[in-house]
Structures are given as structure tokens and as C-alpha cells.
Amino acid sequence: MEEMTVTRKHAAKRRFGLDPWSFGAVVIAGVVLVPILAVGVLALFPTENIWPHLMATTLPRYLKTTLILMLSVGLLAASVGTGAAWLISRYRFPLSRWLEWLLLLPLAIPAYVGAYALVDFLEYAGPVQTGLRSLFGWQTSRDYWFPEIRSLGAAIIVLAASMFPYVYILARAAFREQSGSAEEVARSLGAGAIGRFLRVGLPLARPAIAAGAAIVMMETVNDFGTVDYFAVQTLTTGIFSVWLESHNVGGAAQIASVILILVIFLVTLEKISRRKIKFFNLSSRHRPVQRVQLRGTAGVAATVACLLPFAVGFVLPVSVILSHAIENPESWTDDRLLRALGNTVTVGGIAASITVLAGVFLVYGVRLSGRSLPRLLLPLTTIGYAAPGAVLGVGILIPLAFLDHRLADMIETLTGNPTGLLLTGSAFALILAYCVRFFAIAQGAADAAMGRVSPSLEMAARSLGRTRAQTLREIYFPLIRGSIGSALLLVFVDCVKELPATMLLRPFNYETLATRVHDQASLENLGDASPGAVLIVLVGLVAVAFLARANR
């Protein structure tokens, strides 16, 4: 009788989805998705509806500038990344073996650091204009013309120089996977180098290039530090302006909803481009493309073409910030820098650990569950990575502040002592934003790693009496710890570089390396900003080195 009762209980749990792993997976997915849903609710039901005012005044300008910036950066980054990938994968020329990996290094430079360096290098008191005045005997800026540095065009160049490696990585892999037979057929039909690129290489690599360009455009929409420093008004800067200056949360949510629509459109466009264009290798003997040796003028031109984006995207910003950091050694011992470093390591480490553990739990829970709901929610949890940090700031802070006030009132009622705001008054909101923003990295790593583990190992462990938790700890973790370590590193690096969400959600008088660099550079104090920027770049270089090793 007791056995029948236990059997019925297990049947009821399976029927109503009471399995703790499935339930936990649904809860984690809900936490990731709630901020996105909150933005939509706040935009549809604002306390003060300023949508007509936004439509009549600033929103068209914000949207127009954002579209121009997004499309221009995407086109420039796609052109540079695709061209460099084609040269590296098809030809041998001076420094080509070094440039193959050096072209990844701009990923270590946050775009806002590149913006500070470019302005410092090209401004009136910078070395370029100073050298021109000395060379030609000019006395003031009225004696010559020089392009405006803080402009939309400069922002496009800085963002493209920082993010073209996204396209380069994917395009290089696509070009390398193409068959040498197609190249030989095109050559036998009289196609030259440009013809083979336009008719064979580019069409076959177009899905990869489109995916890289979509990532670049999403990151462009997310950017705040660069556009704010160049005084370019975009939808992201509009969120900060409407929320922090006009104190209108509903208006900020309405602008954030426009950004979400743009991001969803980009994600959809990228997926459609992949689905419509598919190519297959019909030969059982795949022969790689043989790289051609370029000599003389052609080799020099190829070297210069690949060196230029590397110089603009990495050498220039590193040289400028290093020179300022060396000239201001006292800035390295500044108490505020040390506190910012400690805060960055703390919140980044906690966020990375929670994110990766939650990603592993979610993927494992979905694998164990026979329910459709967890499986449907799993791909939706990646939307946080596409959502800009400013959007997540709106979606997290407002619901969290409501919950925080209710929690504080309840604790005061029960204890008689006021506790203040526990969630929004601490780094909790910031850590939550990092977890939501970069959850896709942890989830993707865990999903890929667990997919490589044979199901027979799990079944053998269960047949020996191991519970699900023991199977995860004793079987899966030892086999996937390399992927988990990689995910921890990547999430931590992204947390260190994240600026928009940090600025919106950090507690009062709480600095991270990113906010300190931005605040000091905004005050034209690049000497104090440089040590923090150097530390951010060093952390980014670790991630790029790991990425290069993985791609090798």
C-alpha cells in the first residue's frame, strides 16, 4: 500500500511538473526574462505618458542617428573584417602569420577607451595638430582646417575599429572551410582574384559575415561611452537623458522598447540570412584552399591593408593610454582606483560564478525534464545578451525598487527597525544585471559541453544508485570543467568592460574600473583615467589570448 502511495506521488510530480530540476530551470529562465518583459510593461503603462512629446521632439533624431551609426559601423566593420579575413586565408605575405592573430587584439579594447585615445591624439593640443603647426608655422586653429574630432564620423571609425574582429573571426573560419576545388574551377574559367572573391568566396561566406555584422550592430546600439564622449545623441543616450535628467521612467522605458525592437529585428534578420543560404560540400575528399604567395608591391599592399585596422584598433589606443599611465605614476596608487579595482573584481567574480552555475543548472534541468516549457524557455534566455545594458538597467531597477520598498517596509514592521533599501542600495542590482546580460555565454558553454558527454555515462551512474545531483557533480563537472572555466573567464571579462548597465545600477558613490575611466575621461582627466583603462585592456587581452588559442 505504501509503495502504491509513493508511486502515485511520483506520477503526480511528473504530471504537474513538480520536479525540482525542471522547476529550478523555469525559475532561472524567468529571472532572465523578467527585465525584458518589465521594459514592455513600463512602456505600455507609464505613470506619465510622454510618448507624443518624444515623437514630436527628440525620438526621431535619436532613432535617425542610431540607424545611421548602426548601419555605418556594421558596413565598415564588415568590409574591414571580411577583407582582412580574405587576405589572411587566401594569401601569404610579409607578417601574415603574425597578423592572423594580431587582428584579434582590438577586441581587448573597449570602444570608449579607443574614443578617449583618438581624441587625445587628434585634438588641438595633441601630437598631430601640434606637429602640423610646428611643421608649417601655423599659429592658431584659424590658420588651417582640421576635421571635427568629436563627431558622428569619428564615432563610426572608433566603433568599427574596435569591433571588426567579430566579422573577421567568423569570415576567416568560413573562408577556410571552403573547398579548394571551387577556387580551381573559378580560376580555370578565367576568374581573377577579385572575380573569385565576388563570385565564389563572398557568396559562400555571406551567412557568417551577416552573423558578424549583426553582432557588431547590436554592440553599436548598446554603446554608451563612445557616443556620450563624442556628443552623439542616440537612443541609448536618450535613455540616460530622459531618466536621469527628466526623471521620467516611463519615457526611458519607451525609448528602451524602441531599442528592443531594433535588436529583435537584427536577431531575426541574422537567423533568416542563415536559414535561406546553406551550402554543402558534396565531395567526400575535401581539399583546403592553397594560399598564394604575394610578392613585391602586392605583398606590401596586403600587409599595409591588414596593419591599418590593427594600428587604429589596438596600437593607437594602447600607446596613448600607456603614455599617460607612465607619465602619471601617482595615479596607480590612488585609493579610488584601488577601490574601483576591488569593486570590479568583487561584482564581476560574483556575477560570473552565479551566471555559470545558473547556466549549468538550467541546461542540466532541461536535459532531465521531459516537459516542453523548460525546452521552450531555454533559447529565450539568450535574449539578454542581445539586449543593451541601458535597456536592462530600466527593466531591472524599477521592478527591483518596487520589491525593495515592500521588503524594507515588511522588515521594519516585523522588527521595528528601519533597514533601508537592501537590493537597490547595494551591488545586488548590478550583479543581477550582469547575470542577465551575459547569461547566454554561460548557457551556450554549458549546453555545448554537456552535449559532448555520452548519455550512457549518466545512465550508468544512475544505475549505480547515484542521484541526479551526484551525477552532475561526479560525472558531468569533471568532464565539462574546461568549458565552465572558459565561460567564467568570458563572463568576468564582459562584466569588467560593461558600462551602460553599471552607470545606471551602481549604488551611490560606488565605482568600477569602467565607470571610473568614463568619469575621469569625461572630465578631460586622461591621466587619472589611464591606469583603469590599462587594467581593463589587460583583462581583455587574457580573454583574447584564450580566444586565439581556441581558434587555433
Coordinates of C-alpha atoms in Angstrom, one line a residue:
M1 CA 0.0 0.0 0.0
E2 CA 2.8 2.4 0.9
E3 CA 4.6 1.5 -2.3
M4 CA 1.5 2.4 -4.3
T5 CA 1.2 5.7 -2.5
V6 CA 4.8 6.6 -3.3
T7 CA 4.3 5.6 -6.9
R8 CA 1.2 7.9 -7.2
K9 CA 3.2 10.8 -5.7
H10 CA 5.9 10.4 -8.3
A11 CA 3.3 10.1 -11.0
A12 CA 1.7 13.3 -9.7
K13 CA 5.0 15.1 -9.7
R14 CA 5.7 14.1 -13.3
R15 CA 2.2 15.1 -14.4
F16 CA 2.2 18.6 -12.8
G17 CA 5.9 19.3 -13.3
L18 CA 6.9 19.4 -9.7
D19 CA 10.4 18.1 -10.4
P20 CA 12.9 20.4 -8.6
W21 CA 15.3 20.5 -11.6
S22 CA 12.6 21.5 -14.1
F23 CA 11.1 23.9 -11.6
G24 CA 14.5 25.5 -11.0
A25 CA 15.2 25.8 -14.7
V26 CA 11.9 27.6 -15.2
V27 CA 12.7 30.0 -12.3
I28 CA 16.1 30.8 -13.7
A29 CA 14.7 31.4 -17.2
G30 CA 12.0 33.6 -15.6
V31 CA 14.6 35.7 -13.8
V32 CA 16.5 36.3 -17.0
L33 CA 13.3 37.2 -19.0
V34 CA 11.6 39.4 -16.4
P35 CA 13.7 42.5 -17.1
I36 CA 12.9 42.3 -20.8
L37 CA 9.2 41.9 -20.1
A38 CA 9.3 44.7 -17.5
V39 CA 10.5 47.2 -20.1
G40 CA 7.5 46.4 -22.3
V41 CA 5.1 46.7 -19.3
L42 CA 6.6 50.1 -18.3
A43 CA 6.5 51.4 -21.8
L44 CA 2.8 50.4 -22.3
F45 CA 1.6 51.6 -18.9
P46 CA 3.8 54.6 -17.9
T47 CA 2.9 56.8 -15.0
E48 CA 3.3 59.9 -17.2
N49 CA 3.0 59.2 -20.9
I50 CA 5.4 61.4 -22.8
W51 CA 5.3 59.3 -25.9
P52 CA 3.6 62.1 -28.0
H53 CA 6.2 64.5 -26.8
L54 CA 9.1 62.1 -27.6
M55 CA 7.6 61.5 -31.1
A56 CA 7.3 65.3 -31.7
T57 CA 10.8 66.2 -30.4
T58 CA 13.7 64.0 -29.7
L59 CA 12.8 60.4 -30.6
P60 CA 13.1 60.9 -34.4
R61 CA 16.5 62.4 -34.0
Y62 CA 17.7 59.7 -31.6
L63 CA 16.3 57.0 -34.0
K64 CA 17.8 58.5 -37.1
T65 CA 21.3 58.9 -35.5
T66 CA 21.2 55.4 -34.1
L67 CA 20.2 53.9 -37.5
I68 CA 23.0 55.8 -39.3
L69 CA 25.5 54.8 -36.7
M70 CA 24.4 51.2 -36.6
L71 CA 24.4 50.7 -40.3
S72 CA 27.6 52.6 -40.9
V73 CA 29.6 50.8 -38.3
G74 CA 28.1 47.5 -39.4
L75 CA 29.1 48.2 -43.1
L76 CA 32.6 49.4 -42.2
A77 CA 33.3 46.6 -39.8
A78 CA 32.0 44.0 -42.3
S79 CA 34.2 45.5 -45.1
V80 CA 37.3 45.6 -43.0
G81 CA 36.8 42.2 -41.3
T82 CA 35.9 40.4 -44.5
G83 CA 38.7 41.9 -46.5
A84 CA 41.3 41.1 -43.8
A85 CA 39.9 37.5 -43.4
W86 CA 40.1 37.0 -47.2
L87 CA 43.7 38.2 -47.4
I88 CA 44.8 36.1 -44.4
S89 CA 43.0 32.9 -45.6
R90 CA 44.0 33.1 -49.3
Y91 CA 47.4 34.7 -49.4
R92 CA 50.9 34.6 -47.8
F93 CA 52.6 38.0 -47.5
P94 CA 55.0 39.7 -45.1
L95 CA 53.8 39.4 -41.4
S96 CA 50.7 37.4 -42.5
R97 CA 51.4 34.7 -39.8
W98 CA 51.6 37.4 -37.1
L99 CA 48.7 39.5 -38.4
E100 CA 46.4 36.4 -38.4
W101 CA 46.4 36.7 -34.6
L102 CA 47.2 40.4 -34.1
L103 CA 43.9 41.2 -35.9
L104 CA 42.1 39.7 -32.9
L105 CA 43.6 42.2 -30.4
P106 CA 41.2 45.1 -30.9
L107 CA 38.6 43.0 -29.1
A108 CA 40.5 43.7 -25.9
I109 CA 40.0 47.5 -26.3
P110 CA 36.6 48.8 -25.2
A111 CA 35.3 51.2 -27.7
Y112 CA 35.1 54.0 -25.2
V113 CA 38.8 53.6 -24.4
G114 CA 39.5 53.9 -28.1
A115 CA 37.4 57.1 -28.2
Y116 CA 39.4 58.8 -25.4
A117 CA 42.7 57.8 -27.1
L118 CA 41.6 59.1 -30.5
V119 CA 40.5 62.5 -29.2
D120 CA 43.7 62.8 -27.2
F121 CA 45.8 62.0 -30.3
L122 CA 44.0 64.3 -32.7
E123 CA 42.7 67.2 -30.6
Y124 CA 44.2 70.7 -30.9
A125 CA 46.8 70.1 -28.1
G126 CA 47.5 66.6 -29.3
P127 CA 50.7 65.4 -31.1
V128 CA 49.1 65.5 -34.7
Q129 CA 47.9 69.1 -34.7
T130 CA 50.9 70.3 -32.7
G131 CA 53.2 68.7 -35.2
L132 CA 51.4 70.3 -38.1
R133 CA 51.5 73.7 -36.6
S134 CA 55.3 73.3 -35.9
L135 CA 55.9 72.0 -39.4
F136 CA 54.0 74.7 -41.4
G137 CA 54.4 77.6 -39.0
W138 CA 50.7 77.9 -38.2
Q139 CA 49.9 79.9 -35.0
T140 CA 46.3 79.2 -34.2
S141 CA 43.5 76.9 -35.4
R142 CA 42.2 79.7 -37.7
D143 CA 45.3 79.3 -39.9
Y144 CA 44.3 75.8 -41.0
W145 CA 41.4 73.4 -41.3
F146 CA 41.2 70.2 -39.4
P147 CA 38.2 67.8 -39.2
E148 CA 36.0 67.8 -36.1
I149 CA 37.1 65.1 -33.8
R150 CA 34.0 64.7 -31.6
S151 CA 31.6 63.9 -34.3
L152 CA 29.4 61.1 -35.7
G153 CA 32.1 60.2 -38.3
A154 CA 34.7 59.7 -35.6
A155 CA 32.4 57.6 -33.5
I156 CA 31.8 55.3 -36.6
I157 CA 35.5 54.9 -37.1
V158 CA 36.2 54.1 -33.4
L159 CA 33.4 51.6 -33.0
A160 CA 34.3 49.8 -36.3
A161 CA 37.9 49.7 -35.3
S162 CA 37.0 48.1 -32.0
M163 CA 34.5 45.6 -33.3
F164 CA 35.6 44.5 -36.8
P165 CA 37.2 41.3 -35.3
Y166 CA 33.7 39.9 -34.7
V167 CA 33.3 39.7 -38.5
Y168 CA 37.0 38.8 -39.1
I169 CA 36.8 35.7 -36.9
L170 CA 33.6 34.3 -38.5
A171 CA 34.6 35.2 -42.0
R172 CA 38.1 33.7 -41.7
A173 CA 36.6 30.4 -40.5
A174 CA 34.1 30.5 -43.4
F175 CA 36.8 31.1 -46.0
R176 CA 39.0 28.4 -44.6
E177 CA 36.2 25.8 -44.7
Q178 CA 35.6 26.4 -48.4
S179 CA 36.8 23.8 -50.8
G180 CA 39.9 24.4 -53.0
S181 CA 38.1 22.7 -55.9
A182 CA 35.7 25.7 -56.2
E183 CA 38.7 28.0 -56.4
E184 CA 40.4 25.9 -59.1
V185 CA 37.2 25.7 -61.2
A186 CA 36.8 29.5 -61.0
R187 CA 40.4 30.0 -61.9
S188 CA 40.1 27.6 -64.9
L189 CA 37.2 29.7 -66.1
G190 CA 39.3 32.8 -66.2
A191 CA 38.2 34.4 -63.0
G192 CA 40.8 36.7 -61.5
A193 CA 41.4 37.3 -57.8
I194 CA 38.6 39.9 -57.4
G195 CA 36.2 37.7 -59.5
R196 CA 36.9 34.7 -57.3
F197 CA 36.2 36.7 -54.2
L198 CA 33.0 38.2 -55.5
R199 CA 31.6 35.1 -57.2
V200 CA 32.9 32.2 -55.1
G201 CA 34.3 33.3 -51.7
L202 CA 31.9 36.0 -50.7
P203 CA 28.6 34.2 -51.5
L204 CA 29.7 31.1 -49.6
A205 CA 30.8 33.1 -46.6
R206 CA 27.8 35.5 -46.6
P207 CA 25.9 33.9 -43.7
A208 CA 29.0 34.1 -41.4
I209 CA 29.6 37.7 -42.5
A210 CA 25.9 38.6 -41.8
A211 CA 26.1 37.0 -38.4
G212 CA 29.3 39.0 -37.5
A213 CA 27.8 42.2 -38.8
A214 CA 24.6 41.6 -36.8
I215 CA 26.7 41.2 -33.6
V216 CA 28.6 44.5 -34.5
M217 CA 25.4 46.4 -34.9
M218 CA 23.9 45.1 -31.7
E219 CA 27.0 46.1 -29.8
T220 CA 26.8 49.5 -31.5
V221 CA 23.3 50.0 -30.2
N222 CA 24.5 49.0 -26.8
D223 CA 27.4 51.5 -26.7
F224 CA 27.1 54.5 -24.4
G225 CA 30.7 55.6 -23.5
T226 CA 31.8 56.3 -27.1
V227 CA 28.7 58.2 -28.3
D228 CA 28.5 60.1 -25.0
Y229 CA 32.1 61.2 -25.3
F230 CA 31.6 62.3 -28.9
A231 CA 28.3 64.1 -28.1
V232 CA 26.4 61.9 -30.5
Q233 CA 22.7 61.6 -29.4
T234 CA 21.5 58.0 -29.9
L235 CA 18.6 56.0 -28.3
T236 CA 21.0 54.8 -25.6
T237 CA 22.0 58.3 -24.6
G238 CA 18.3 59.2 -24.8
I239 CA 17.5 56.7 -22.0
F240 CA 20.1 58.3 -19.7
S241 CA 18.8 61.8 -20.6
V242 CA 15.1 61.1 -20.1
W243 CA 15.6 59.0 -16.9
L244 CA 18.4 60.8 -15.1
E245 CA 17.7 64.4 -16.2
S246 CA 13.9 64.5 -16.8
H247 CA 13.3 61.8 -14.1
N248 CA 10.7 60.1 -16.3
V249 CA 10.9 56.3 -16.0
G250 CA 8.1 55.6 -18.4
G251 CA 9.7 57.7 -21.2
A252 CA 13.0 55.9 -20.6
A253 CA 11.2 52.6 -20.9
Q254 CA 9.5 53.7 -24.1
I255 CA 12.9 54.6 -25.7
A256 CA 14.2 51.3 -24.4
S257 CA 11.4 49.4 -26.1
V258 CA 12.4 51.0 -29.4
I259 CA 15.9 49.7 -28.9
L260 CA 14.5 46.2 -28.2
I261 CA 12.5 46.3 -31.4
L262 CA 15.7 47.1 -33.3
V263 CA 17.6 44.3 -31.6
I264 CA 14.9 41.8 -32.2
F265 CA 14.9 42.8 -35.9
L266 CA 18.6 42.3 -36.1
V267 CA 18.5 38.9 -34.5
T268 CA 15.6 37.9 -36.8
L269 CA 17.4 39.1 -39.8
E270 CA 20.6 37.2 -38.9
K271 CA 18.7 34.0 -38.4
I272 CA 16.8 34.4 -41.7
S273 CA 20.1 35.0 -43.6
R274 CA 21.5 31.8 -42.2
R275 CA 18.4 29.8 -42.9
K276 CA 18.0 30.9 -46.5
I277 CA 21.6 30.5 -47.5
K278 CA 23.0 27.0 -47.0
F279 CA 25.9 25.4 -48.8
F280 CA 27.2 21.8 -48.6
N281 CA 30.4 20.2 -49.5
L282 CA 29.4 17.4 -52.0
S283 CA 32.9 15.9 -52.2
S284 CA 34.0 13.2 -49.9
R285 CA 37.6 14.4 -50.3
H286 CA 37.6 18.0 -49.1
R287 CA 40.8 19.8 -50.1
P288 CA 41.6 23.1 -48.4
V289 CA 42.4 26.2 -50.4
Q290 CA 46.2 26.6 -51.1
R291 CA 47.3 30.1 -50.1
V292 CA 49.1 32.1 -52.8
Q293 CA 52.4 33.9 -52.1
L294 CA 52.2 37.6 -52.7
R295 CA 55.5 39.4 -53.5
G296 CA 56.6 42.9 -54.3
T297 CA 54.0 45.7 -54.3
A298 CA 51.1 43.3 -53.9
G299 CA 52.6 41.8 -50.7
V300 CA 53.4 45.2 -49.2
A301 CA 49.8 46.4 -50.1
A302 CA 48.3 43.3 -48.4
T303 CA 50.5 43.9 -45.3
V304 CA 49.5 47.6 -45.0
A305 CA 45.8 46.7 -45.5
C306 CA 45.9 44.4 -42.5
L307 CA 48.2 46.6 -40.4
L308 CA 46.0 49.6 -40.7
P309 CA 42.9 48.3 -38.8
F310 CA 45.2 46.7 -36.2
A311 CA 47.0 50.0 -35.7
V312 CA 43.8 52.1 -35.4
G313 CA 42.0 49.5 -33.3
F314 CA 44.8 48.5 -30.9
V315 CA 48.2 50.2 -31.3
L316 CA 46.9 53.8 -31.1
P317 CA 44.7 53.4 -28.0
V318 CA 47.3 51.3 -26.2
S319 CA 50.1 53.7 -27.0
V320 CA 48.0 56.8 -25.8
I321 CA 46.8 55.3 -22.5
L322 CA 50.2 53.7 -21.7
S323 CA 51.9 57.0 -22.3
H324 CA 49.5 58.8 -19.9
A325 CA 49.8 56.0 -17.4
I326 CA 53.6 56.2 -17.4
E327 CA 53.6 60.0 -17.1
N328 CA 51.3 59.8 -14.1
P329 CA 52.7 57.1 -11.8
E330 CA 51.0 58.5 -8.8
S331 CA 47.6 57.6 -10.3
W332 CA 48.4 53.9 -9.8
T333 CA 48.3 54.3 -6.0
D334 CA 45.1 56.4 -5.9
D335 CA 42.7 55.0 -3.3
R336 CA 39.8 55.5 -5.6
L337 CA 41.4 53.4 -8.3
L338 CA 42.2 50.6 -5.8
R339 CA 38.6 50.7 -4.5
A340 CA 37.3 50.6 -8.1
L341 CA 39.5 47.6 -8.8
G342 CA 38.3 45.8 -5.7
N343 CA 34.6 46.6 -6.6
T344 CA 35.2 45.4 -10.2
V345 CA 36.8 42.1 -9.1
T346 CA 34.1 41.5 -6.5
V347 CA 31.0 42.1 -8.5
G348 CA 32.5 40.6 -11.7
G349 CA 33.6 37.5 -9.8
I350 CA 30.3 37.0 -8.0
A351 CA 28.3 37.7 -11.2
A352 CA 30.4 35.3 -13.3
S353 CA 30.1 32.5 -10.7
I354 CA 26.3 32.9 -10.3
T355 CA 25.8 33.1 -14.0
V356 CA 27.8 30.0 -14.9
L357 CA 26.3 27.9 -12.0
A358 CA 22.8 29.0 -13.1
G359 CA 23.6 28.2 -16.7
V360 CA 24.8 24.7 -15.8
F361 CA 21.7 24.2 -13.6
L362 CA 19.3 25.4 -16.4
V363 CA 20.9 23.2 -19.1
Y364 CA 21.0 20.2 -16.9
G365 CA 17.4 20.7 -15.7
V366 CA 16.2 21.0 -19.3
R367 CA 18.1 17.8 -20.2
L368 CA 16.4 15.9 -17.3
S369 CA 13.0 17.4 -17.9
G370 CA 10.6 15.8 -20.3
R371 CA 8.4 19.0 -20.2
S372 CA 8.1 21.3 -23.2
L373 CA 8.1 24.5 -21.2
P374 CA 11.7 24.4 -20.0
R375 CA 12.8 23.5 -23.5
L376 CA 10.9 26.4 -25.0
L377 CA 12.4 28.8 -22.5
L378 CA 16.0 27.7 -23.0
P379 CA 16.6 29.6 -26.3
L380 CA 14.7 32.7 -25.0
T381 CA 17.2 33.1 -22.2
T382 CA 19.8 34.2 -24.7
I383 CA 18.0 37.4 -25.5
G384 CA 19.6 39.1 -22.5
Y385 CA 22.9 39.2 -24.4
A386 CA 21.3 41.0 -27.3
A387 CA 19.5 43.5 -25.1
P388 CA 21.7 46.6 -24.4
G389 CA 22.8 47.3 -20.9
A390 CA 20.8 50.5 -20.7
V391 CA 17.6 48.6 -21.5
L392 CA 18.4 46.0 -18.8
G393 CA 19.0 48.9 -16.4
V394 CA 15.5 50.1 -16.9
G395 CA 14.0 46.6 -16.8
I396 CA 15.8 45.7 -13.6
L397 CA 15.9 48.8 -11.5
I398 CA 12.2 49.7 -11.5
P399 CA 10.7 46.3 -10.6
L400 CA 13.6 45.8 -8.1
A401 CA 13.0 49.2 -6.5
F402 CA 9.3 48.3 -6.0
L403 CA 10.2 45.0 -4.4
D404 CA 12.9 46.6 -2.3
H405 CA 10.5 49.1 -0.8
R406 CA 8.0 46.4 0.0
L407 CA 10.7 44.3 1.6
A408 CA 12.0 47.2 3.7
D409 CA 8.5 48.0 4.9
M410 CA 7.9 44.4 5.9
I411 CA 11.2 44.1 7.8
E412 CA 10.5 47.4 9.6
T413 CA 7.0 46.2 10.5
L414 CA 8.3 42.9 11.9
T415 CA 11.4 44.2 13.7
G416 CA 10.6 47.8 14.3
N417 CA 14.0 48.8 12.9
P418 CA 14.4 50.5 9.5
T419 CA 16.8 48.6 7.3
G420 CA 16.9 50.9 4.3
L421 CA 17.0 49.6 0.7
L422 CA 18.7 46.2 0.7
L423 CA 18.6 45.4 -3.0
T424 CA 18.9 48.7 -4.9
G425 CA 21.0 50.2 -2.2
S426 CA 23.7 47.6 -2.7
A427 CA 25.5 46.0 -5.6
F428 CA 22.8 43.4 -5.9
A429 CA 21.1 45.1 -8.8
L430 CA 24.4 45.4 -10.6
I431 CA 25.2 41.7 -10.2
L432 CA 21.7 40.8 -11.4
A433 CA 22.2 42.9 -14.5
Y434 CA 25.5 41.2 -15.3
C435 CA 23.9 37.8 -14.8
V436 CA 21.0 38.6 -17.2
R437 CA 23.2 40.4 -19.7
F438 CA 25.8 37.6 -20.1
F439 CA 23.7 34.6 -19.3
A440 CA 23.8 33.5 -22.9
I441 CA 27.6 32.9 -22.7
A442 CA 27.3 30.6 -19.7
Q443 CA 24.2 28.8 -21.1
G444 CA 25.9 28.3 -24.5
A445 CA 29.1 26.9 -23.0
A446 CA 27.2 24.6 -20.7
D447 CA 24.9 23.4 -23.4
A448 CA 27.8 22.7 -25.8
A449 CA 29.9 20.9 -23.2
M450 CA 27.1 18.7 -21.9
G451 CA 26.1 17.8 -25.4
R452 CA 29.5 16.2 -25.8
V453 CA 29.0 13.9 -22.8
S454 CA 27.7 10.5 -23.7
P455 CA 24.2 9.8 -22.3
S456 CA 25.4 6.3 -21.4
L457 CA 27.7 7.7 -18.7
E458 CA 24.7 9.3 -17.0
M459 CA 22.6 6.1 -17.3
A460 CA 25.5 4.1 -15.8
A461 CA 25.8 6.5 -12.9
R462 CA 22.0 6.3 -12.2
S463 CA 22.0 2.5 -12.4
L464 CA 24.7 2.5 -9.7
G465 CA 22.4 4.4 -7.4
R466 CA 23.7 8.0 -7.9
T467 CA 21.2 10.8 -7.6
R468 CA 20.8 13.5 -10.2
A469 CA 22.8 15.9 -8.1
Q470 CA 25.6 13.3 -7.6
T471 CA 25.6 12.5 -11.3
L472 CA 26.1 16.2 -12.1
R473 CA 28.8 16.6 -9.5
E474 CA 30.7 13.3 -10.2
I475 CA 30.2 12.7 -13.9
Y476 CA 29.4 16.0 -15.7
F477 CA 31.6 18.5 -13.8
P478 CA 34.9 16.7 -14.3
L479 CA 34.2 16.4 -18.0
I480 CA 33.0 20.0 -18.6
R481 CA 35.2 21.9 -16.2
G482 CA 37.3 23.2 -19.1
S483 CA 34.3 24.8 -20.8
I484 CA 33.0 26.0 -17.4
G485 CA 36.3 27.7 -16.7
S486 CA 36.2 29.4 -20.2
A487 CA 32.7 30.6 -19.6
L488 CA 33.7 32.0 -16.2
L489 CA 36.6 34.0 -17.8
L490 CA 34.5 35.3 -20.6
V491 CA 31.6 36.4 -18.4
F492 CA 34.1 38.1 -16.0
V493 CA 35.8 40.0 -18.8
D494 CA 32.5 41.2 -20.2
C495 CA 31.4 42.3 -16.7
V496 CA 34.6 44.3 -16.3
K497 CA 34.0 46.2 -19.6
E498 CA 30.2 46.8 -19.2
L499 CA 29.5 50.5 -18.9
P500 CA 25.8 51.4 -19.5
A501 CA 24.2 49.0 -17.1
T502 CA 26.9 49.8 -14.5
M503 CA 26.3 53.5 -14.7
L504 CA 22.5 53.1 -14.2
L505 CA 22.5 50.5 -11.5
R506 CA 25.6 51.1 -9.3
P507 CA 24.9 52.3 -5.8
F508 CA 25.7 55.9 -4.8
N509 CA 29.5 56.6 -4.7
Y510 CA 30.3 53.1 -6.0
E511 CA 32.8 52.9 -8.8
T512 CA 34.1 50.1 -11.0
L513 CA 37.0 50.4 -13.4
A514 CA 34.7 51.1 -16.3
T515 CA 32.8 53.9 -14.6
R516 CA 36.0 55.4 -13.2
V517 CA 37.6 55.5 -16.6
H518 CA 34.5 57.1 -18.1
D519 CA 34.0 59.7 -15.3
Q520 CA 37.7 60.8 -15.4
A521 CA 37.9 60.9 -19.2
S522 CA 34.6 62.9 -19.3
L523 CA 36.4 65.5 -17.1
E524 CA 39.3 65.5 -19.6
N525 CA 41.5 63.9 -17.0
L526 CA 43.0 61.2 -19.1
G527 CA 46.0 60.9 -16.7
D528 CA 43.8 59.5 -13.9
A529 CA 41.7 57.5 -16.3
S530 CA 44.6 55.7 -17.9
P531 CA 45.6 53.3 -15.1
G532 CA 42.0 52.0 -15.0
A533 CA 41.9 51.7 -18.8
V534 CA 45.2 49.8 -18.8
L535 CA 43.8 47.3 -16.3
I536 CA 40.6 46.8 -18.4
V537 CA 42.7 46.2 -21.5
L538 CA 44.9 43.7 -19.7
V539 CA 41.8 41.7 -18.6
G540 CA 40.6 41.9 -22.2
L541 CA 43.9 40.6 -23.5
V542 CA 43.6 37.5 -21.4
A543 CA 40.2 36.7 -23.0
V544 CA 41.6 37.4 -26.5
A545 CA 44.6 35.1 -25.8
F546 CA 42.2 32.4 -24.8
L547 CA 40.0 33.0 -27.9
A548 CA 43.1 32.8 -30.1
R549 CA 44.1 29.5 -28.5
A550 CA 40.6 28.1 -29.0
N551 CA 40.6 29.2 -32.7
R552 CA 44.0 27.7 -33.3

